[in-house]
PQR file with spaces between the fields and no chain letter, atoms N, CA, C, O and H, PARSE charges and radii, in Angstrom:
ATOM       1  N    UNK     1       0.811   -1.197    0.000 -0.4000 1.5000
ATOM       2  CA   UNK     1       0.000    0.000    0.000 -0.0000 2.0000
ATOM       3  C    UNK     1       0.855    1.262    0.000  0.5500 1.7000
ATOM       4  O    UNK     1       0.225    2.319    0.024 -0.5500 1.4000
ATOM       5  N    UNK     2       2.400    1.338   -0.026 -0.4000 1.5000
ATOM       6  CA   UNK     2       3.155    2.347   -0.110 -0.0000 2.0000
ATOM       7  C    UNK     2       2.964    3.543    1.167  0.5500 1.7000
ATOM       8  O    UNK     2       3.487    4.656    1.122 -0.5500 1.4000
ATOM       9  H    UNK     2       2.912    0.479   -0.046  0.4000 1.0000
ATOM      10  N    UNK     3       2.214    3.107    2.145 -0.4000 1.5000
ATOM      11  CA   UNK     3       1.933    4.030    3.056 -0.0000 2.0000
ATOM      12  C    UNK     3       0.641    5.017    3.115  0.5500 1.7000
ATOM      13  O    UNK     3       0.450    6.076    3.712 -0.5500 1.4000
ATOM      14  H    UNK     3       1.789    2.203    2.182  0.4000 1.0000
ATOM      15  N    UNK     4      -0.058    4.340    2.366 -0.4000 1.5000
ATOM      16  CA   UNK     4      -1.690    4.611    1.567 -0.0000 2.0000
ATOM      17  C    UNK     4      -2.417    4.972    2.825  0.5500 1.7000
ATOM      18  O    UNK     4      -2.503    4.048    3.633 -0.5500 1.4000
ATOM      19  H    UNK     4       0.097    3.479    1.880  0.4000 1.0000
ATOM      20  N    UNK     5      -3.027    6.254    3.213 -0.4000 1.5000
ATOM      21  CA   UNK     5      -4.300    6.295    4.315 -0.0000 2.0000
ATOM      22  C    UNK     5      -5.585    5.588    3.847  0.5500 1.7000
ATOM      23  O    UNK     5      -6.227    5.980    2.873 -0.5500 1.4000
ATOM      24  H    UNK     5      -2.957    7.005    2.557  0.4000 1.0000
ATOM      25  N    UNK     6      -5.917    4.547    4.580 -0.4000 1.5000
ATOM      26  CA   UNK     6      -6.874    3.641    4.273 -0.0000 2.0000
ATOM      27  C    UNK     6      -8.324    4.314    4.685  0.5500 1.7000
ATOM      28  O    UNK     6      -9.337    4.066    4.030 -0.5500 1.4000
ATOM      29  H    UNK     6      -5.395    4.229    5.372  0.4000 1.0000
ATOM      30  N    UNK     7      -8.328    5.129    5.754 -0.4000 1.5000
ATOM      31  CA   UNK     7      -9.774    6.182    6.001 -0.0000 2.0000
ATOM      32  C    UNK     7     -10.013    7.031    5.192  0.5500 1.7000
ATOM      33  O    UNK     7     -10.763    7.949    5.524 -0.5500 1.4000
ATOM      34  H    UNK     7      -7.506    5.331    6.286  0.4000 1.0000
ATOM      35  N    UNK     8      -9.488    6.994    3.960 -0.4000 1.5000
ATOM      36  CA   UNK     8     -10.196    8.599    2.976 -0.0000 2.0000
ATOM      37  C    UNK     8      -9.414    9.926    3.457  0.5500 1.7000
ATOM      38  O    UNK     8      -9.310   10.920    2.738 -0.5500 1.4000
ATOM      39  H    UNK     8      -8.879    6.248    3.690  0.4000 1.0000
ATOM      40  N    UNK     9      -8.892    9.829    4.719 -0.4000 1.5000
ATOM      41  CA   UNK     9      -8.230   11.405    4.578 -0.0000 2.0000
ATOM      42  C    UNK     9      -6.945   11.117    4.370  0.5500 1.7000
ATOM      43  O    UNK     9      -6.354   10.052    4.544 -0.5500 1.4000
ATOM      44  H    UNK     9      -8.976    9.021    5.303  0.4000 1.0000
ATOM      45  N    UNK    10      -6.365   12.659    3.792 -0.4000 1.5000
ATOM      46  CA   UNK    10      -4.936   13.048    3.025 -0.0000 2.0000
ATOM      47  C    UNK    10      -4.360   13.886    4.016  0.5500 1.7000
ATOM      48  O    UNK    10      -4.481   15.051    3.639 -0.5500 1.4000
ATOM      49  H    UNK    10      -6.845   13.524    3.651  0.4000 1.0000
ATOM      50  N    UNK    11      -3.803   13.816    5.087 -0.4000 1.5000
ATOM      51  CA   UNK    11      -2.779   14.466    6.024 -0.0000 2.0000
ATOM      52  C    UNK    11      -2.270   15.243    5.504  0.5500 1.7000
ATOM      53  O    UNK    11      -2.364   16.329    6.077 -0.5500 1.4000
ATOM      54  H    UNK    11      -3.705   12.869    5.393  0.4000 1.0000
ATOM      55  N    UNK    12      -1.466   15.251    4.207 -0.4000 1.5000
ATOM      56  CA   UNK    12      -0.563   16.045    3.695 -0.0000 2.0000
ATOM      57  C    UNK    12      -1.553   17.327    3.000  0.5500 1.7000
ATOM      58  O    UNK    12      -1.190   18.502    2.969 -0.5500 1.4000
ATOM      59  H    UNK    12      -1.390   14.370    3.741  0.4000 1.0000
ATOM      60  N    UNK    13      -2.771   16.854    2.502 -0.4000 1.5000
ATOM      61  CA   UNK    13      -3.356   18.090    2.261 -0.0000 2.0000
ATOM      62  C    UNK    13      -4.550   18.876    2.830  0.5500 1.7000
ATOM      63  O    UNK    13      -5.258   19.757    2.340 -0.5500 1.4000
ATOM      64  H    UNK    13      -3.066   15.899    2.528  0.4000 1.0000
ATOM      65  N    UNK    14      -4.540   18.349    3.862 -0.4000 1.5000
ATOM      66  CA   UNK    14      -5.406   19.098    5.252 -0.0000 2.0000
ATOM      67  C    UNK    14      -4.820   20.563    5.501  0.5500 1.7000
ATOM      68  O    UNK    14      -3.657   20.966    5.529 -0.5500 1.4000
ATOM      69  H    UNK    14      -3.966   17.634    4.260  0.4000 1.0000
ATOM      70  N    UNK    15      -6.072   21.229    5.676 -0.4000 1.5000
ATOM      71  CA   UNK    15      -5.751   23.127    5.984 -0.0000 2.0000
ATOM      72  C    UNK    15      -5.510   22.600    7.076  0.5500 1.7000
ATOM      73  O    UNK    15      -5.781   21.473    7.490 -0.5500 1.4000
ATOM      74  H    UNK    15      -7.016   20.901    5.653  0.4000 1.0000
ATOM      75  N    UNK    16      -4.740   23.849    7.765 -0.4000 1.5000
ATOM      76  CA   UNK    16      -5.010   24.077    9.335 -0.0000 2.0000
ATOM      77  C    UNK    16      -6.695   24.825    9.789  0.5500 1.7000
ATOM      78  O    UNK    16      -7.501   25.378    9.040 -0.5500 1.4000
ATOM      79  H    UNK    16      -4.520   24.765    7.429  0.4000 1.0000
ATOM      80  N    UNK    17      -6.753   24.654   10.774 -0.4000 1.5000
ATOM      81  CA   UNK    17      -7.577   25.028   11.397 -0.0000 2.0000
ATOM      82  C    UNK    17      -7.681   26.555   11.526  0.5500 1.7000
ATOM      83  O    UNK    17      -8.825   27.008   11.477 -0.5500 1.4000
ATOM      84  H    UNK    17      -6.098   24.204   11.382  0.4000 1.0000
ATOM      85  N    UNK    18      -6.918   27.205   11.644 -0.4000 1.5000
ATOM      86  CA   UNK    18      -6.818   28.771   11.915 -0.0000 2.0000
ATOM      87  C    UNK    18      -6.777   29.090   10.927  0.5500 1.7000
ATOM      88  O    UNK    18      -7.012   30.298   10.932 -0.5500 1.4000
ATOM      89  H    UNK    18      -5.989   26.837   11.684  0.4000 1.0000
ATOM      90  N    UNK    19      -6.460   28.443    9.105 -0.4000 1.5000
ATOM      91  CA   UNK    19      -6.821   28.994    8.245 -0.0000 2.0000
ATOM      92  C    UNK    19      -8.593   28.949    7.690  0.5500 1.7000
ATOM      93  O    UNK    19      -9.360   29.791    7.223 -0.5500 1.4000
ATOM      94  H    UNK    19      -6.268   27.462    9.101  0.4000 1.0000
ATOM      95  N    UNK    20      -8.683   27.695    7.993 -0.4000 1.5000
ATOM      96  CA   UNK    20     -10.277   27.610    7.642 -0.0000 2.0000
ATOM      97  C    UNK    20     -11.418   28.114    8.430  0.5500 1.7000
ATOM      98  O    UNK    20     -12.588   27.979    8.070 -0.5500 1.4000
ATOM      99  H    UNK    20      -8.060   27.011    8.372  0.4000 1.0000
ATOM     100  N    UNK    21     -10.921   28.887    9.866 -0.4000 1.5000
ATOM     101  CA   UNK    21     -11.807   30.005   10.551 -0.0000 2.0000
ATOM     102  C    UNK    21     -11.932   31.250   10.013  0.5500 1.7000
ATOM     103  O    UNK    21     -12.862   32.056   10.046 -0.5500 1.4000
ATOM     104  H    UNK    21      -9.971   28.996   10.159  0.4000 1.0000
ATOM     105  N    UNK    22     -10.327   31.300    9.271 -0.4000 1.5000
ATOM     106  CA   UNK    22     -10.370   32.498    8.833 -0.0000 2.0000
ATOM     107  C    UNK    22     -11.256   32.989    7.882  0.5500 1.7000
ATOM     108  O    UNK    22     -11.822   34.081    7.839 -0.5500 1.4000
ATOM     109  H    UNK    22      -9.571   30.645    9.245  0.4000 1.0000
ATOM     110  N    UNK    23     -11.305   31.977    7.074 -0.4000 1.5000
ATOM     111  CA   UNK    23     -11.655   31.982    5.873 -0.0000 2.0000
ATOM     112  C    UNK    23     -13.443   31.962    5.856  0.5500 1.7000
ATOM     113  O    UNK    23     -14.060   32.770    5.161 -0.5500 1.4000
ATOM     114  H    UNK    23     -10.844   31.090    7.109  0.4000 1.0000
ATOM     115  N    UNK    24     -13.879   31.319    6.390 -0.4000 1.5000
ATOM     116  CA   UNK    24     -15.593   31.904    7.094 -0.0000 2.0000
ATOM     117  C    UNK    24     -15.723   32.577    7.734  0.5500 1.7000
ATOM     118  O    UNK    24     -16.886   32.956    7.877 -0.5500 1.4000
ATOM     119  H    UNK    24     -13.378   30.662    6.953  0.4000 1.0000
ATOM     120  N    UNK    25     -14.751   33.154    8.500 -0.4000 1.5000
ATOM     121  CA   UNK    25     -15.207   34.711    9.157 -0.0000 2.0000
ATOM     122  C    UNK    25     -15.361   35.286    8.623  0.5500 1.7000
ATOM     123  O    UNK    25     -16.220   36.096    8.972 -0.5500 1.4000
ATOM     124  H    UNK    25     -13.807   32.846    8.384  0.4000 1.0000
ATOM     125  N    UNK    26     -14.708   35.483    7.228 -0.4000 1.5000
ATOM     126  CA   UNK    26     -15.020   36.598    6.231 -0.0000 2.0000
ATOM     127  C    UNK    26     -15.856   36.732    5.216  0.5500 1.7000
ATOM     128  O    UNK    26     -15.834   37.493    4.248 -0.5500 1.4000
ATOM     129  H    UNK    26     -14.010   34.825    6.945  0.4000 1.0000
ATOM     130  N    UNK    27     -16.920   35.546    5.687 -0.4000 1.5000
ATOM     131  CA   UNK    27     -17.408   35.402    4.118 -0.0000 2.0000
ATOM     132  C    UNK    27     -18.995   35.295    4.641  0.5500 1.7000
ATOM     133  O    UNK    27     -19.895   34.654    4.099 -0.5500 1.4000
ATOM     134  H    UNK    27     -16.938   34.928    6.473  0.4000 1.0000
ATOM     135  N    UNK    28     -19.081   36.186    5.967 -0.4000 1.5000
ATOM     136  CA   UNK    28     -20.335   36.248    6.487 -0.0000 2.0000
ATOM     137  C    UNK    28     -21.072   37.486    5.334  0.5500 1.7000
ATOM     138  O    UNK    28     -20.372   38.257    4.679 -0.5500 1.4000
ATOM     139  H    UNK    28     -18.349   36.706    6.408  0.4000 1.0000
ATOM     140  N    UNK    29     -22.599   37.459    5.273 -0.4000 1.5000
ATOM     141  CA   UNK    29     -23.491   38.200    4.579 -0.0000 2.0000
ATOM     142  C    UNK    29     -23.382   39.837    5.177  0.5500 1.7000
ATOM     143  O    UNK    29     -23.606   40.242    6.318 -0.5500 1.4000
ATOM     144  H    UNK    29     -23.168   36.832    5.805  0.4000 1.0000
ATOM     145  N    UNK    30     -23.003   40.509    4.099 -0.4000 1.5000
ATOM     146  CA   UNK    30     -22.960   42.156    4.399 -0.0000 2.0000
ATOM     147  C    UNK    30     -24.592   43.326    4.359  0.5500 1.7000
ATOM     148  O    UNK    30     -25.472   43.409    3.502 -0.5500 1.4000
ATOM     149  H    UNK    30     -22.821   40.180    3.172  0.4000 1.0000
ATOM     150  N    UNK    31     -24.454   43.880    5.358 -0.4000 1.5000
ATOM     151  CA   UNK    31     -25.642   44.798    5.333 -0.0000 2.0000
ATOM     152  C    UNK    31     -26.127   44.966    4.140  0.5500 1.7000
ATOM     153  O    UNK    31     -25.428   44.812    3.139 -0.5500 1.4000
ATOM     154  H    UNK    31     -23.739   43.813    6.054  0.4000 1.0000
ATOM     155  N    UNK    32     -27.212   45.255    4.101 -0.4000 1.5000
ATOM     156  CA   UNK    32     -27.737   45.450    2.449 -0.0000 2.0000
ATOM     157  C    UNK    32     -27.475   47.397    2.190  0.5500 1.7000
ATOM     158  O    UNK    32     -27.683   48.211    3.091 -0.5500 1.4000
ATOM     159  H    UNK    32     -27.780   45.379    4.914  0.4000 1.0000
ATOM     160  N    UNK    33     -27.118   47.678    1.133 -0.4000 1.5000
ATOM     161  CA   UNK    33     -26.554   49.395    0.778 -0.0000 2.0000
ATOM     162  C    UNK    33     -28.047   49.719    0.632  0.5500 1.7000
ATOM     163  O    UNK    33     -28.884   48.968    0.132 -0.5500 1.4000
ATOM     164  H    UNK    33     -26.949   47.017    0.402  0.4000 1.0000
ATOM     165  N    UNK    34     -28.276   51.006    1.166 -0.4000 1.5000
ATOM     166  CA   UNK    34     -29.137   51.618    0.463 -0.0000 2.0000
ATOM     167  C    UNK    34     -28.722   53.160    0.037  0.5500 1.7000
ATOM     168  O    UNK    34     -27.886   53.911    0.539 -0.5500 1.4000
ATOM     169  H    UNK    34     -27.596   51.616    1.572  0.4000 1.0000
ATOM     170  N    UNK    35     -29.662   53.358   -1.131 -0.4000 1.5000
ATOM     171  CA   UNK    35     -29.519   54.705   -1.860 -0.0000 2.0000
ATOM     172  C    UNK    35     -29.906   55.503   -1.216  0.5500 1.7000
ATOM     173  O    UNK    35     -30.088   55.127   -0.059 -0.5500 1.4000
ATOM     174  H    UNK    35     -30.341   52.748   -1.539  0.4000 1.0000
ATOM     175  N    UNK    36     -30.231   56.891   -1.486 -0.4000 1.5000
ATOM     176  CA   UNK    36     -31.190   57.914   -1.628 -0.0000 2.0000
ATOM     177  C    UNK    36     -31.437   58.144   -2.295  0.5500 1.7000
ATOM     178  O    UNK    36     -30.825   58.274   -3.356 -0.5500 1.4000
ATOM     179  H    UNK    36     -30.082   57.197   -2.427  0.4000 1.0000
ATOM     180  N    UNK    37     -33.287   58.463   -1.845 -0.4000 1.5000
ATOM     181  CA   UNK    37     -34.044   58.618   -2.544 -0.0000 2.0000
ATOM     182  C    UNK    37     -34.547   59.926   -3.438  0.5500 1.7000
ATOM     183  O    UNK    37     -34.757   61.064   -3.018 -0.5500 1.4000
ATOM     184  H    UNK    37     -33.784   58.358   -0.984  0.4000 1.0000
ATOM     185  N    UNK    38     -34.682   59.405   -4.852 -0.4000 1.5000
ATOM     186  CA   UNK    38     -34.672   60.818   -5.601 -0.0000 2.0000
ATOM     187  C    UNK    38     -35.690   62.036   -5.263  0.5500 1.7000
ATOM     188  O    UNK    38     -35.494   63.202   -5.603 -0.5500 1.4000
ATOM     189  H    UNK    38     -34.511   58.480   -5.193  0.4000 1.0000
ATOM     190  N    UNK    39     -36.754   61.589   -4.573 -0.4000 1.5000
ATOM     191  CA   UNK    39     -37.864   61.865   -4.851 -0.0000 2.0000
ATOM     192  C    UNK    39     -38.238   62.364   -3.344  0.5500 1.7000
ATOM     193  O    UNK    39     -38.573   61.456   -2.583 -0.5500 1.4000
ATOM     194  H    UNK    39     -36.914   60.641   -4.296  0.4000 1.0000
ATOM     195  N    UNK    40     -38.227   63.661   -2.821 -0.4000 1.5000
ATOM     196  CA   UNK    40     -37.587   65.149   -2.083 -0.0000 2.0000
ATOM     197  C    UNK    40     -38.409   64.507   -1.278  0.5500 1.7000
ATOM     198  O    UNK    40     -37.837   63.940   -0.347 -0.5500 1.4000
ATOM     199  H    UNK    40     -37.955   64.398   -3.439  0.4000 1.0000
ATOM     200  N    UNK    41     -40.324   64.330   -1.345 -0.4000 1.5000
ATOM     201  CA   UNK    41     -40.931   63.955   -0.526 -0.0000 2.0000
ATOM     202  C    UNK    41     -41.136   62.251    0.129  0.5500 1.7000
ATOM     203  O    UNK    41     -42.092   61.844    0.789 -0.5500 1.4000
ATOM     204  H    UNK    41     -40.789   64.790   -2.101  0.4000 1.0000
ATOM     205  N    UNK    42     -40.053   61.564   -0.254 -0.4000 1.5000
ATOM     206  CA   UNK    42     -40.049   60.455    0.385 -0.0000 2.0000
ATOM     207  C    UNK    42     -38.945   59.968    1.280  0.5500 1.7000
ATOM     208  O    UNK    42     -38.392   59.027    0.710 -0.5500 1.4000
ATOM     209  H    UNK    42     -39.276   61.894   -0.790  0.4000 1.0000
ATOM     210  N    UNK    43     -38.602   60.125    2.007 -0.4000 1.5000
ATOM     211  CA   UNK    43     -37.423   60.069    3.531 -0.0000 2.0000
ATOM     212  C    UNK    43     -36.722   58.666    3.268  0.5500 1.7000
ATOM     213  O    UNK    43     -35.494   58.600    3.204 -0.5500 1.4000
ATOM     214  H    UNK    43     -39.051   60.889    2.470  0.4000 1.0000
ATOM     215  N    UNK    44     -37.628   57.413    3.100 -0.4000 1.5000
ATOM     216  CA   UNK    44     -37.187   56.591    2.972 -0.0000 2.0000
ATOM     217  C    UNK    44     -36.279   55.729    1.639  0.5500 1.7000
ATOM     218  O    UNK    44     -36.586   55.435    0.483 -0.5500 1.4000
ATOM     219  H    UNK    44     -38.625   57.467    3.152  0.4000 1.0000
ATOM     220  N    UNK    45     -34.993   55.514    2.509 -0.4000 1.5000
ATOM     221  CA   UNK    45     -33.666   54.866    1.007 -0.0000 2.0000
ATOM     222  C    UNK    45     -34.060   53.459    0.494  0.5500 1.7000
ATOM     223  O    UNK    45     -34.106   52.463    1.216 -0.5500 1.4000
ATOM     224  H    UNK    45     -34.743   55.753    3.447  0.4000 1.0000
ATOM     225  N    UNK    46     -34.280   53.477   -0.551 -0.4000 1.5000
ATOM     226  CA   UNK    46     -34.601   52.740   -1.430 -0.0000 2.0000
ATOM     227  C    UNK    46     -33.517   51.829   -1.455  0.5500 1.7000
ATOM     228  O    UNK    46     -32.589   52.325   -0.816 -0.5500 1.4000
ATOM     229  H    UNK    46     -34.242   54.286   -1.138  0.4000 1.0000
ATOM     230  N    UNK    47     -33.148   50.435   -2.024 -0.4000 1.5000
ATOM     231  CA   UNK    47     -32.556   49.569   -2.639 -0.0000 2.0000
ATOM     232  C    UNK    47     -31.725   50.124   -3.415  0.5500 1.7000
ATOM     233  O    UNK    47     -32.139   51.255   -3.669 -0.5500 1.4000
ATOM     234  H    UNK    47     -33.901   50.031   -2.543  0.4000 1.0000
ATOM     235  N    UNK    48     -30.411   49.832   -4.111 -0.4000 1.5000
ATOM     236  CA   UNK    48     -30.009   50.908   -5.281 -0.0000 2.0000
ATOM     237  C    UNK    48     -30.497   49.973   -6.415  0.5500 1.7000
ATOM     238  O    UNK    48     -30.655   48.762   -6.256 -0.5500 1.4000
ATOM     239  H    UNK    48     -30.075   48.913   -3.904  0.4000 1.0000
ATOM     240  N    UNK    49     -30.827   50.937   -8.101 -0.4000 1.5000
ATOM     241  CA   UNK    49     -30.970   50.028   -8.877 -0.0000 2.0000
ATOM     242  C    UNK    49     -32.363   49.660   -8.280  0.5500 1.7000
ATOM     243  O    UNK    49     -31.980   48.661   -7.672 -0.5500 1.4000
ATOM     244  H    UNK    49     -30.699   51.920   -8.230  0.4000 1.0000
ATOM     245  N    UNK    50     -33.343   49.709   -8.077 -0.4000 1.5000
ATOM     246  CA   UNK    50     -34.795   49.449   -7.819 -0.0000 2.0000
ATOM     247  C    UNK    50     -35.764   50.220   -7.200  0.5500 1.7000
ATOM     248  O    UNK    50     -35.628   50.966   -6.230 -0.5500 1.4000
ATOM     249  H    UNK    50     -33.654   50.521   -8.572  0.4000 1.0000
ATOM     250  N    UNK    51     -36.819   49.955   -7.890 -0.4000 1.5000
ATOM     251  CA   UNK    51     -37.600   51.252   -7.608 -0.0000 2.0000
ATOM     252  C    UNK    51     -37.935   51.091   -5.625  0.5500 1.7000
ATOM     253  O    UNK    51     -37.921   50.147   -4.835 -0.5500 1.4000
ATOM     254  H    UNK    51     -36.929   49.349   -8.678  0.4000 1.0000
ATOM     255  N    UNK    52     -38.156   52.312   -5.537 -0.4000 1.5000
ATOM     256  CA   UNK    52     -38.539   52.517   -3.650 -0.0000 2.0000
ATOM     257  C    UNK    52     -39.929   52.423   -3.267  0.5500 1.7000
ATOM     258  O    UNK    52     -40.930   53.131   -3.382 -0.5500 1.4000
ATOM     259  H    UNK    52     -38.168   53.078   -6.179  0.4000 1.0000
ATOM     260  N    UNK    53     -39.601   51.163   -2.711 -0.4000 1.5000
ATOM     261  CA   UNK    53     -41.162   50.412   -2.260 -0.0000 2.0000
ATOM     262  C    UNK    53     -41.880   51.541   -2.201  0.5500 1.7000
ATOM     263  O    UNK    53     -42.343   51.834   -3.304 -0.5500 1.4000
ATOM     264  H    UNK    53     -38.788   50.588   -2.617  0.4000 1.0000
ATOM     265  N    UNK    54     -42.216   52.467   -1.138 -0.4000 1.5000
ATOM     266  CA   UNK    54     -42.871   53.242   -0.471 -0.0000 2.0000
ATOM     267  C    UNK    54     -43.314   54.188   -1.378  0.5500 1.7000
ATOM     268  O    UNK    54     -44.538   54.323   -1.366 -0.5500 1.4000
ATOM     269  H    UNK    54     -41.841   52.229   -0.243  0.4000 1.0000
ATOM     270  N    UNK    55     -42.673   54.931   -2.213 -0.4000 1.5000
ATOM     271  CA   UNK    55     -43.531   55.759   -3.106 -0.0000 2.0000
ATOM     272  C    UNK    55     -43.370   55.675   -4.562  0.5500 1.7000
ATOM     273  O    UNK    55     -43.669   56.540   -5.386 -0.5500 1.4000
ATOM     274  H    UNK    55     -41.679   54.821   -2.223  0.4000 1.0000
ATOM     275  N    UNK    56     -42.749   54.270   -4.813 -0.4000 1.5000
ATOM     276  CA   UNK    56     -43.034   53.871   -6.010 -0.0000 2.0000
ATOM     277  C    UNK    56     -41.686   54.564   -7.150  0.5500 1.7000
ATOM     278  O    UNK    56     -41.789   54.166   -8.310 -0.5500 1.4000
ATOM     279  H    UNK    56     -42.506   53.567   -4.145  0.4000 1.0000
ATOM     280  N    UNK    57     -40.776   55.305   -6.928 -0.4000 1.5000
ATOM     281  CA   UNK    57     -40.285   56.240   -8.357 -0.0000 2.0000
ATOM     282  C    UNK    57     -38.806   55.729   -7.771  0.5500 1.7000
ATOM     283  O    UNK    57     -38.300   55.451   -6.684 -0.5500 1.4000
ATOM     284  H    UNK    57     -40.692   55.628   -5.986  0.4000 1.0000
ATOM     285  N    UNK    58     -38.479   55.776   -9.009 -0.4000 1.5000
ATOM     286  CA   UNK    58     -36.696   55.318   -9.454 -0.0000 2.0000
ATOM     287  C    UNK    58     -36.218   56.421  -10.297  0.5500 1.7000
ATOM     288  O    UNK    58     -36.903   56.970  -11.160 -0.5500 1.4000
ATOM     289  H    UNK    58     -38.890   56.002   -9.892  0.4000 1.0000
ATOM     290  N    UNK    59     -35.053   56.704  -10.011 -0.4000 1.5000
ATOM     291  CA   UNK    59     -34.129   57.801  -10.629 -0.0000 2.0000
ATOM     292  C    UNK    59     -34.853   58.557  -10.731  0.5500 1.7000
ATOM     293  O    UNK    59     -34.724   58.900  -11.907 -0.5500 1.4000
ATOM     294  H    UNK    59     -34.497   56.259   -9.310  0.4000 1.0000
ATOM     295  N    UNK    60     -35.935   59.385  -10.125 -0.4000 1.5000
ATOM     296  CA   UNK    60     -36.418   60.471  -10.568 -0.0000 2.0000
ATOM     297  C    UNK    60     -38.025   60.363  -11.264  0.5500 1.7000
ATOM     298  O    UNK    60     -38.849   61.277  -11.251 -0.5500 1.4000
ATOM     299  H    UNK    60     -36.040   59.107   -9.170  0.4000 1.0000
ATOM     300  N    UNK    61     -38.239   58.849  -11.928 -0.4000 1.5000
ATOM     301  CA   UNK    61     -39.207   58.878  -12.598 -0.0000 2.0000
ATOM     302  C    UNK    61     -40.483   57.122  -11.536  0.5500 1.7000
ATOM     303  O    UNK    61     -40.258   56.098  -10.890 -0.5500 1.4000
ATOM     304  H    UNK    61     -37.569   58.107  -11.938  0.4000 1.0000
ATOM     305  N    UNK    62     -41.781   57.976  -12.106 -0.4000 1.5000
ATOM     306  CA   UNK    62     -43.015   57.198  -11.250 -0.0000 2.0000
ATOM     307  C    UNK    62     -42.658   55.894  -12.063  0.5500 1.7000
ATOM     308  O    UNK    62     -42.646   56.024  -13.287 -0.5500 1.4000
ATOM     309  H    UNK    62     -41.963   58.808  -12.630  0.4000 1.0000
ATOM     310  N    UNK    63     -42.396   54.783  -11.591 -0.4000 1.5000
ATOM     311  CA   UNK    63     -42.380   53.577  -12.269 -0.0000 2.0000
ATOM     312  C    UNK    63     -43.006   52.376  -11.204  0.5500 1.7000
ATOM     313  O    UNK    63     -42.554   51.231  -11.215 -0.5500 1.4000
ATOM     314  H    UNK    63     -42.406   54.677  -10.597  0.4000 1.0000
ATOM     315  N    UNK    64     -43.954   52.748  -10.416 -0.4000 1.5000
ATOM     316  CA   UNK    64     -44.753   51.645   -9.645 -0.0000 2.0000
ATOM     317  C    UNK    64     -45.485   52.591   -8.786  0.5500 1.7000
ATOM     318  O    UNK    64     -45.137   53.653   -8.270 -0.5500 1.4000
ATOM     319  H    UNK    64     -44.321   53.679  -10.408  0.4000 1.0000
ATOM     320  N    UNK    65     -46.761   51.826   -8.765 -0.4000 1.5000
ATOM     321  CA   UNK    65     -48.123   52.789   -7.889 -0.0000 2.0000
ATOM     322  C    UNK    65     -47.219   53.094   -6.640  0.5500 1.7000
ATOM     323  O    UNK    65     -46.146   52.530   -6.428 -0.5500 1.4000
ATOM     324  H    UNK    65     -47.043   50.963   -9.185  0.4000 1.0000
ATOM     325  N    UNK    66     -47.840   54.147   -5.763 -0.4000 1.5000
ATOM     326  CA   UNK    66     -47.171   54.368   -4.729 -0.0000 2.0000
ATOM     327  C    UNK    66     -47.935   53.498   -3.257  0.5500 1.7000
ATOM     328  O    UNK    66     -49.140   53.666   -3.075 -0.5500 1.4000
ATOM     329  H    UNK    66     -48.712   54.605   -5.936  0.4000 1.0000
ATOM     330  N    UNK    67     -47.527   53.040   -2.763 -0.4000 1.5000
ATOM     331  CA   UNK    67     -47.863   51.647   -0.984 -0.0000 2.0000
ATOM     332  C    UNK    67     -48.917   53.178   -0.709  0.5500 1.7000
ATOM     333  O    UNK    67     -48.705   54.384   -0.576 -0.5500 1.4000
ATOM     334  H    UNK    67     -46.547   52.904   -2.911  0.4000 1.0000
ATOM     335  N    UNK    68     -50.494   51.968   -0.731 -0.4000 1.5000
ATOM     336  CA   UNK    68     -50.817   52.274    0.069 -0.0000 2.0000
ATOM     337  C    UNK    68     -51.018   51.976    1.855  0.5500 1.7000
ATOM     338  O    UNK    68     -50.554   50.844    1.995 -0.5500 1.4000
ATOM     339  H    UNK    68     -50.666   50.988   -0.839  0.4000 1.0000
ATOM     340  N    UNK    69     -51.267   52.238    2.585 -0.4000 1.5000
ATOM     341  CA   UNK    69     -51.898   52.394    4.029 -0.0000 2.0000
ATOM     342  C    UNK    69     -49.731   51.677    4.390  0.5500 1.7000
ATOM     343  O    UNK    69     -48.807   51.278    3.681 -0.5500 1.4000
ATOM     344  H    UNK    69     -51.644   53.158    2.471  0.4000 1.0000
ATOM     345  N    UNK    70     -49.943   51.892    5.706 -0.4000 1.5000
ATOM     346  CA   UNK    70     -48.660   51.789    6.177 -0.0000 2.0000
ATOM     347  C    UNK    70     -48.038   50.335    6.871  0.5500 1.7000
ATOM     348  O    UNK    70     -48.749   49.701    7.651 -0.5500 1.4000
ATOM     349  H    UNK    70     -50.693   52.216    6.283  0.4000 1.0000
ATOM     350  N    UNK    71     -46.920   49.954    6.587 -0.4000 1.5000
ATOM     351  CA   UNK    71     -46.501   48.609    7.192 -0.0000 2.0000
ATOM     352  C    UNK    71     -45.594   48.555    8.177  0.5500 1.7000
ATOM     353  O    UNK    71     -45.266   47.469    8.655 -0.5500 1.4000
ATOM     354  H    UNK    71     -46.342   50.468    5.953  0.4000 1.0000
């Protein structure tokens, strides 16, 4: 067997441990960005790139009815 690991694992190519913590610590999910909103009378930041739930307008222009009653 030439010195063959008979359980399936490879010793020689095992991470360490302190690299593979590292390496998911960093790869946790980031806050979501938000924009501001074009549209003077609505306070609330929109998604970037998508229209703003709440009163409906993207870049400046009406492109979805505006929410009614409040959530």
């Amino acid at each position: 067997m030439n010195g063959a690991v008979q359980n399936g694992s490879d010793a020689a190519h095992k991470k360490p441990l302190a690299r593979t913590c590292f390496r998911q610590a960093h790869g946790k999910a980031a806050a979501p960005l938000l924009a501001k909103s074009a549209n003077s009378d609505c306070d609330r930041p929109p998604p970037p790139h998508a229209a703003c739930r709440h009163c409906g307008t993207n870049r400046g222009r009406q492109v979805l009815p505006p929410a009614t009653g409040s959530r």
